[in-house]
């Protein structure tokens, strides 16, 4: 069953993130695909995340397709103008890629080329509208294509960044623009997420779009403090930090917390799936999925 | 539903108008630069963003903040600054203009960059500013409730 069918039939969805290597070694992706196959519905492939140069997400997606894993390509507005975005999307569609996650993109300052020119021709809301328009067989110019792609459109939401009210407005805009599913920022503070979901459910957004909650397993206290201080828009509950600090083996505690978080998230009304973000720790995906009692 | 974000007939600007536009931009800048720190995008959405220029955002976002707004609304790129959309939201709330933030701001026409927004409004290339707003709270409710794509 494809991701599209699963989302349309309102089943529980499992996604996980795959970071392509910082080289042209496609075997890395082939090797990593074993952690995804049979465990998740689709694998998100990051598009030069944190503005580090990596193997292209569309090329990685093609490798994953060959390995039998359904890919979701991430498409950012940082590196491409509207011409390149449309061309890349058409290319992806021709290669058999059916899912695209529309993001604005991390600012180039955070990457290895801080002196680069950021494009930001479109923003993520406009990118969603662009993909929707392509699905209808029209380019941004109004040119009618002979064959239209059929993308399932994803978008991101961050419930943990200020201004909180504005986040709901932005979610509304993304739904209006044509998003089919939403992946949230990693949940490190369940209470805050619960409150956000209550608002989302009260506004009825959960019926119009599938909300997949982000979960990030953390290896060490160091990673956690890095996430809190260096990554903007991440909120970590004190209990989480305290538990990680007190644990004799932070690695297994991190896995345990991730599993508990998944089980708690499953109970929240409106959550239609889980999106795992094991940053460069893909080998942990099968363990977490199995121990959390989840099945594709 | 028609897509607000994309306009297919893209407004063009003739060489003659460009000269007129440059003259008008000079006077426009005398007001808009000191007051709003205008970035001359030519497609002014100041009235929808509580009279704070959204183009001061490092990513030039026109539809709300990115996911990186930090503690107390710090910009992720320049932490010493406040996120421009954080400021826009606070002022919109103060001025009862939150419903205007729901507007989908369409893809920027770079052909209009560094042209006079006043001339563009006069020539009907862009929408006129929205100055007065009433019953803001009710408007938000209507916006969310009267959604034509709603399934239930």
Coordinates of N, CA and C in Angstrom, one line a residue, chain B residues 12-68:
Chain B
X12 N 3.2 43.1 -16.4 CA 4.5 43.6 -17.0 C 4.6 45.1 -16.8
X13 N 5.8 45.6 -16.9 CA 6.0 47.0 -16.7 C 6.8 47.6 -17.9
X14 N 6.2 48.6 -18.5 CA 6.8 49.1 -19.8 C 8.0 50.0 -19.5
X15 N 9.0 50.2 -20.4 CA 10.1 51.1 -20.2 C 9.7 52.5 -19.8
X16 N 8.7 53.0 -20.4 CA 8.2 54.4 -20.0 C 7.8 54.4 -18.6
X17 N 7.1 53.4 -18.2 CA 6.6 53.4 -16.8 C 7.7 53.2 -15.8
X18 N 8.8 52.6 -16.3 CA 9.9 52.4 -15.4 C 10.5 53.7 -14.9
X19 N 10.5 54.7 -15.9 CA 11.1 56.0 -15.6 C 10.2 56.7 -14.6
X20 N 8.9 56.7 -14.9 CA 7.9 57.3 -14.0 C 8.0 56.6 -12.6
X21 N 8.1 55.3 -12.6 CA 8.2 54.5 -11.4 C 9.4 54.9 -10.6
X22 N 10.5 55.2 -11.2 CA 11.7 55.6 -10.5 C 11.5 56.9 -9.8
X23 N 10.8 57.8 -10.5 CA 10.6 59.1 -9.9 C 9.6 59.0 -8.7
X24 N 8.6 58.1 -8.9 CA 7.6 57.9 -7.8 C 8.3 57.2 -6.6
X25 N 9.2 56.3 -6.9 CA 9.9 55.5 -5.9 C 10.7 56.4 -5.0
X26 N 11.3 57.5 -5.6 CA 12.0 58.4 -4.8 C 11.2 59.0 -3.7
X27 N 10.0 59.5 -4.0 CA 9.1 60.1 -3.0 C 8.5 59.0 -2.1
X28 N 8.3 57.9 -2.6 CA 7.7 56.8 -1.8 C 8.7 56.4 -0.7
X29 N 10.0 56.3 -1.1 CA 11.1 56.0 -0.2 C 11.2 57.0 0.9
X30 N 11.0 58.3 0.6 CA 11.1 59.3 1.7 C 10.2 59.0 2.8
X31 N 9.0 58.4 2.5 CA 8.1 58.0 3.6 C 8.3 56.6 4.1
X32 N 8.3 55.6 3.1 CA 8.3 54.2 3.5 C 9.6 53.7 4.1
X33 N 10.7 54.3 3.7 CA 12.0 53.8 4.3 C 12.1 54.2 5.7
X34 N 12.0 55.5 6.1 CA 12.1 55.8 7.5 C 11.0 55.1 8.4
X35 N 9.8 55.1 7.9 CA 8.7 54.6 8.7 C 8.7 53.0 8.8
X36 N 8.9 52.3 7.7 CA 8.7 50.9 7.7 C 10.0 50.1 7.3
X37 N 11.0 50.8 7.0 CA 12.3 50.2 6.5 C 11.9 49.4 5.2
X38 N 11.2 50.0 4.3 CA 10.8 49.4 3.0 C 11.9 48.8 2.3
X39 N 11.7 47.6 1.7 CA 12.8 47.0 0.9 C 12.5 47.0 -0.6
X40 N 11.6 47.8 -1.0 CA 11.2 48.1 -2.4 C 10.9 46.8 -3.2
X41 N 10.1 46.0 -2.6 CA 9.7 44.8 -3.4 C 8.7 45.1 -4.5
X42 N 8.1 46.2 -4.4 CA 7.1 46.6 -5.5 C 5.8 46.0 -5.4
X43 N 5.6 45.0 -4.5 CA 4.3 44.4 -4.3 C 4.0 44.5 -2.8
X44 N 3.7 45.7 -2.4 CA 3.6 46.0 -1.0 C 2.5 45.2 -0.3
X45 N 2.8 44.6 0.8 CA 1.8 43.9 1.6 C 1.8 44.5 3.0
X46 N 2.4 45.7 3.1 CA 2.5 46.3 4.5 C 1.2 46.3 5.2
X47 N 0.1 46.6 4.5 CA -1.2 46.7 5.2 C -1.7 45.4 5.8
X48 N -1.2 44.3 5.2 CA -1.5 42.9 5.7 C -0.6 42.5 6.8
X49 N 0.5 43.1 7.0 CA 1.5 42.7 8.0 C 1.6 43.7 9.0
X50 N 0.5 44.4 9.4 CA 0.5 45.4 10.5 C 1.6 46.5 10.3
X51 N 1.8 46.9 9.1 CA 2.7 48.0 8.8 C 4.2 47.7 9.2
X52 N 4.6 46.5 9.2 CA 6.0 46.1 9.4 C 6.4 45.4 8.1
X53 N 7.5 45.8 7.5 CA 7.9 45.2 6.2 C 8.4 43.8 6.4
X54 N 7.7 42.8 5.8 CA 8.1 41.4 6.0 C 9.3 41.1 5.2
X55 N 9.7 41.9 4.3 CA 10.8 41.7 3.4 C 12.2 41.9 4.1
X56 N 12.1 42.3 5.4 CA 13.3 42.4 6.2 C 13.7 41.1 6.7
X57 N 12.9 40.1 6.6 CA 13.2 38.7 7.0 C 14.4 38.2 6.1
X58 N 15.4 37.6 6.7 CA 16.6 37.1 5.9 C 16.1 36.2 4.7
X59 N 15.0 35.4 5.0 CA 14.5 34.5 3.9 C 13.5 35.2 3.1
X60 N 13.2 36.5 3.3 CA 12.2 37.2 2.6 C 10.8 36.5 2.6
X61 N 10.4 35.9 3.7 CA 9.2 35.2 3.7 C 8.0 36.1 3.7
X62 N 7.0 35.7 2.9 CA 5.8 36.6 2.7 C 4.6 35.9 3.4
X63 N 4.7 34.7 3.9 CA 3.6 34.0 4.4 C 3.7 33.5 5.8
X64 N 4.4 34.3 6.7 CA 4.6 33.8 8.1 C 6.0 33.3 8.4
X65 N 6.3 33.1 9.7 CA 7.6 32.8 10.1 C 8.1 31.4 9.7
X66 N 9.4 31.2 9.6 CA 9.9 29.9 9.4 C 9.9 29.2 10.7
X67 N 10.4 27.9 10.7 CA 10.3 27.2 12.0 C 11.4 27.5 13.0
X68 N 12.2 28.5 12.7 CA 13.4 28.7 13.5 C 13.3 29.8 14.5

